[in-house]
PDB file of C-alpha atoms in Angstrom:
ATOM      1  CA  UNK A 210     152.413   1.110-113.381  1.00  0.00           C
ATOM      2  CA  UNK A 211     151.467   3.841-111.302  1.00  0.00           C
ATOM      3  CA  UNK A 212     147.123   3.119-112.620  1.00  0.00           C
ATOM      4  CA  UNK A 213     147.348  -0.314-112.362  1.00  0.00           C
ATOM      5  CA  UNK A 214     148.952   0.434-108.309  1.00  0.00           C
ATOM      6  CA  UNK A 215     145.694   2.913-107.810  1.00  0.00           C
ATOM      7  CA  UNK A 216     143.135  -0.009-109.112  1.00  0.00           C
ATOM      8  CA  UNK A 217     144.515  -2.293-106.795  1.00  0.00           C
ATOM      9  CA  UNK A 218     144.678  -0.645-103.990  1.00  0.00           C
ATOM     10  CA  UNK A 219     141.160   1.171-104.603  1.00  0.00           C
ATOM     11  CA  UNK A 220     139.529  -2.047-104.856  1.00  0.00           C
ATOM     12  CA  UNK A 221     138.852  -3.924-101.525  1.00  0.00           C
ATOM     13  CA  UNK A 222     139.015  -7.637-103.378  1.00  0.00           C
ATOM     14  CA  UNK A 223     142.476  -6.664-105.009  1.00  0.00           C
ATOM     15  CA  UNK A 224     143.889  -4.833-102.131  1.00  0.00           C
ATOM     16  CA  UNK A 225     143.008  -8.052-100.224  1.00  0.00           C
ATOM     17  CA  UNK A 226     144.430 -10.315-102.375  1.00  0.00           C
ATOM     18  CA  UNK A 227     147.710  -8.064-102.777  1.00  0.00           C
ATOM     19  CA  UNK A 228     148.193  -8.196 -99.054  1.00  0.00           C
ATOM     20  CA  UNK A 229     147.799 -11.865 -99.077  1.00  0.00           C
ATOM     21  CA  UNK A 230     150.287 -11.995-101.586  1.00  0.00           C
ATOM     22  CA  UNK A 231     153.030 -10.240 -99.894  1.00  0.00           C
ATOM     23  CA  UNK A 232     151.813 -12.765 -96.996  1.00  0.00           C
ATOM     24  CA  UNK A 233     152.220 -15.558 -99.092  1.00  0.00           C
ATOM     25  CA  UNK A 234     148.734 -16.705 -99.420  1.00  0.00           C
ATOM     26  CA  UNK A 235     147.811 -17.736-103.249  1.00  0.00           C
ATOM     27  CA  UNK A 236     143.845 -16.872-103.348  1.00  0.00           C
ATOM     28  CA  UNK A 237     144.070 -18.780-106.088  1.00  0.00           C
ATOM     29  CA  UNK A 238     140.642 -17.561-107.815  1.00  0.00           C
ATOM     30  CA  UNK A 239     140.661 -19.837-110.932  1.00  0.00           C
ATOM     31  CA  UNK A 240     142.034 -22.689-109.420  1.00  0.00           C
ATOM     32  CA  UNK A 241     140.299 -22.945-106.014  1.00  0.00           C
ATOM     33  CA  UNK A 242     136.656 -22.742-106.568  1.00  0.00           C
ATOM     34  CA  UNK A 243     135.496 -24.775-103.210  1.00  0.00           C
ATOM     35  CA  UNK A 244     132.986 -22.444-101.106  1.00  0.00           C
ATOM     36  CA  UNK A 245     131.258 -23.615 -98.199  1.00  0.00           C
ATOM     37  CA  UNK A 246     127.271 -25.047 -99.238  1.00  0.00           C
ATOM     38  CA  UNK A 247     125.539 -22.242 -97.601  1.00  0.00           C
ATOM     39  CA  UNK A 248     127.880 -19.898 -99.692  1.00  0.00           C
ATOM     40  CA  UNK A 249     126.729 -21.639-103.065  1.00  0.00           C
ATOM     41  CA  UNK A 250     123.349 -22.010-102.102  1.00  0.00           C
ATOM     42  CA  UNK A 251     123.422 -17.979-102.054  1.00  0.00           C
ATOM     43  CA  UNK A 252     125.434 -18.113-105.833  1.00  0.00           C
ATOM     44  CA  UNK A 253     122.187 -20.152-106.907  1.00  0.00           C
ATOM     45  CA  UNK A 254     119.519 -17.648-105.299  1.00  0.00           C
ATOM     46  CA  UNK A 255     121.943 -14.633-106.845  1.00  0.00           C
ATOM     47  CA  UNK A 256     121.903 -16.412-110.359  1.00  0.00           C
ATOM     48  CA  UNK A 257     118.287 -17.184-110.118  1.00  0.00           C
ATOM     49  CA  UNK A 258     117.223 -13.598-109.123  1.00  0.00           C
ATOM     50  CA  UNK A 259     119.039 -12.333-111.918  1.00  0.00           C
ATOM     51  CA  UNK A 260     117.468 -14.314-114.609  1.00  0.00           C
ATOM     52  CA  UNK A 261     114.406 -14.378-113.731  1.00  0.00           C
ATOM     53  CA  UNK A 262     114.207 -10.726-113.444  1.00  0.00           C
ATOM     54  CA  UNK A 263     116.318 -10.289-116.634  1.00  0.00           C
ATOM     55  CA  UNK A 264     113.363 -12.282-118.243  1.00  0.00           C
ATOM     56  CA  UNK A 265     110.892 -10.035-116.542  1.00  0.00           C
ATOM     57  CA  UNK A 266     112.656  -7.127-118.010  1.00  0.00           C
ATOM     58  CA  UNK A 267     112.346  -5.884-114.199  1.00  0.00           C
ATOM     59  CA  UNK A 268     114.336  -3.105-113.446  1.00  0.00           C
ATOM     60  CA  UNK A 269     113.464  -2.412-110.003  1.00  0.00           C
ATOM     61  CA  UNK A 270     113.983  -6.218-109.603  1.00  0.00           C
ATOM     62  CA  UNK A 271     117.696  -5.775-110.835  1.00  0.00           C
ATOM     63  CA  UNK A 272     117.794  -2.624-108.312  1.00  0.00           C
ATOM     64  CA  UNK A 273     116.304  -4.467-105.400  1.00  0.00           C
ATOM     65  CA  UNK A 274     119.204  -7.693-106.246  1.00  0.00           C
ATOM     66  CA  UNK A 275     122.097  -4.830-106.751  1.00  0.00           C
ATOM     67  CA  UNK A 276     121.113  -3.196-103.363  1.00  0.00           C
ATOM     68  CA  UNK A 277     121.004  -6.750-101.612  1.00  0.00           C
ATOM     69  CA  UNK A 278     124.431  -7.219-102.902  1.00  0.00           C
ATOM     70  CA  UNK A 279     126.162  -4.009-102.594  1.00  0.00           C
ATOM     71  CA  UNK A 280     124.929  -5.154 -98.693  1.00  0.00           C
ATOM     72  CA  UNK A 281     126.176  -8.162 -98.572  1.00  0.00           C
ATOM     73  CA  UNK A 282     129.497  -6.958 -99.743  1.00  0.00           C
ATOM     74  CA  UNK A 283     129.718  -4.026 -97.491  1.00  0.00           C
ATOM     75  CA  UNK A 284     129.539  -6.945 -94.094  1.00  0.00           C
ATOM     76  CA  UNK A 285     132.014  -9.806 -96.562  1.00  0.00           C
ATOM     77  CA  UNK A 286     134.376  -6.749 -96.316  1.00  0.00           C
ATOM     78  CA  UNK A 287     133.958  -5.964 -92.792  1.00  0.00           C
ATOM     79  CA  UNK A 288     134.530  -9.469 -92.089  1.00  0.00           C
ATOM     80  CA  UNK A 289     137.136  -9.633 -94.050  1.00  0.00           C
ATOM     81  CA  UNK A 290     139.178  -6.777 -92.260  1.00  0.00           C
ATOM     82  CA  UNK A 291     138.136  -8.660 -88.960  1.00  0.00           C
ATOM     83  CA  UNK A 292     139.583 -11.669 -90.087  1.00  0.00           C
ATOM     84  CA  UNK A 293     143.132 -10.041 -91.860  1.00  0.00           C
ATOM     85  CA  UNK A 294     143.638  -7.377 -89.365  1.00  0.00           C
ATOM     86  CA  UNK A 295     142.273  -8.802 -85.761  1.00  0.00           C
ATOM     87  CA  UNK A 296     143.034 -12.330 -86.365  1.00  0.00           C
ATOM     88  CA  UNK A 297     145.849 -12.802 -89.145  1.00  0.00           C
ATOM     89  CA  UNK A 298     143.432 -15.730 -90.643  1.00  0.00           C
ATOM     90  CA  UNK A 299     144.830 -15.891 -93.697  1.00  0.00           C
ATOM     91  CA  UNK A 300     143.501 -18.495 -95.383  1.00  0.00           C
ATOM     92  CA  UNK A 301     139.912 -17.691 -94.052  1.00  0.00           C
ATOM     93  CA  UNK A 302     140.202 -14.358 -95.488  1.00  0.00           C
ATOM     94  CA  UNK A 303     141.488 -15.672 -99.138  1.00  0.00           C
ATOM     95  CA  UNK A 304     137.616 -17.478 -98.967  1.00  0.00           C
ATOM     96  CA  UNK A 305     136.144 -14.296 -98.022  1.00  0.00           C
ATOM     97  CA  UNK A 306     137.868 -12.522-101.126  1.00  0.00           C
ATOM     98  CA  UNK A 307     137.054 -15.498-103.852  1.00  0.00           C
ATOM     99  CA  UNK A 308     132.921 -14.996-102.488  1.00  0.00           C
ATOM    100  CA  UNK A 309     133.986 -11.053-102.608  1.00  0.00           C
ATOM    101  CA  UNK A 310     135.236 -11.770-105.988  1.00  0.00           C
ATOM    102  CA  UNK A 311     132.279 -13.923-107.495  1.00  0.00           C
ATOM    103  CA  UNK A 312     129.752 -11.196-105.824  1.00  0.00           C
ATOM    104  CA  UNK A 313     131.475  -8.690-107.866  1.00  0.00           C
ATOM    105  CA  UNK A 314     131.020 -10.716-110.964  1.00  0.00           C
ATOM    106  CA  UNK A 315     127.362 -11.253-110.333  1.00  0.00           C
ATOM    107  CA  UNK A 316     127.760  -7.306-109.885  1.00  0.00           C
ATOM    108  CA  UNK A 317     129.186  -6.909-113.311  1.00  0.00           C
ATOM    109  CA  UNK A 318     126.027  -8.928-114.713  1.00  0.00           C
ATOM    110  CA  UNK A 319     123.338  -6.778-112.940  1.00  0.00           C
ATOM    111  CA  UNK A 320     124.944  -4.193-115.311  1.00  0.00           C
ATOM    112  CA  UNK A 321     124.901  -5.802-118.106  1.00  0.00           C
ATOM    113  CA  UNK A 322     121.400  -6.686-117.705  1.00  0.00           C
ATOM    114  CA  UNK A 323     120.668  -3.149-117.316  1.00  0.00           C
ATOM    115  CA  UNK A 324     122.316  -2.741-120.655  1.00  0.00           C
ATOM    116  CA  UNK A 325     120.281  -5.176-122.854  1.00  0.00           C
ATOM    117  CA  UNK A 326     117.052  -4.075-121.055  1.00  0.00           C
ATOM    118  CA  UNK A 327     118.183  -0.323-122.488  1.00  0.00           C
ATOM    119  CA  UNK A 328     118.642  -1.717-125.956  1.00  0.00           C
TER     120      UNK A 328
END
């Protein structure tokens, strides 16, 4: 019990979405996939980026996508403790953790791309 308390509150994206919880707020990540355009415009550049320099065998591509993201992140999660903290948006911030949430996914693949490049 004790662990799985320290993962969630050590990641930002799970802390959020406990505190959202207690608030009442379902972010609902499998069931409510709806992002704004510009937001999946930005999945398709990420996805693109990733293949192409997965194909490429490109690690400094991979770097160059990872620090964009870790970036990108770092201002979601700003914004994000704007939005819970200063303006008790709640269901603006559960959007800002499912993009927080699919960023860390794309994350997660930038990894494992690293790990078939090593192989």
């Amino acid at each position: 019990m004790v662990p799985e308390a320290y993962r969630t509150l050590k990641n930002p994206v799970e802390r959020a979405r406990y505190f959202l919880e207690l608030n009442g707020v379902d972010v609902a990540f499998e069931t409510n996939t709806a992002m704004p355009p510009e937001f999946l415009g930005r999945q398709i550049e990420l996805r693109e980026a990733l293949e192409l320099a997965l194909g490429e065998k490109d690690a400094g591509a991979l770097d160059r996508l990872r620090a964009g993201l870790q970036s990108e992140k770092k201002e979601l999660e700003r914004t994000l403790g704007d939005v819970l903290d200063l303006k008790r948006d709640y269901a603006s911030a559960a959007q800002i953790v499912r993009e927080l949430k699919f960023l860390d996914r794309v994350d997660a693949e930038i990894d494992a791309a690293f790990e078939t490049m090593d192989e």
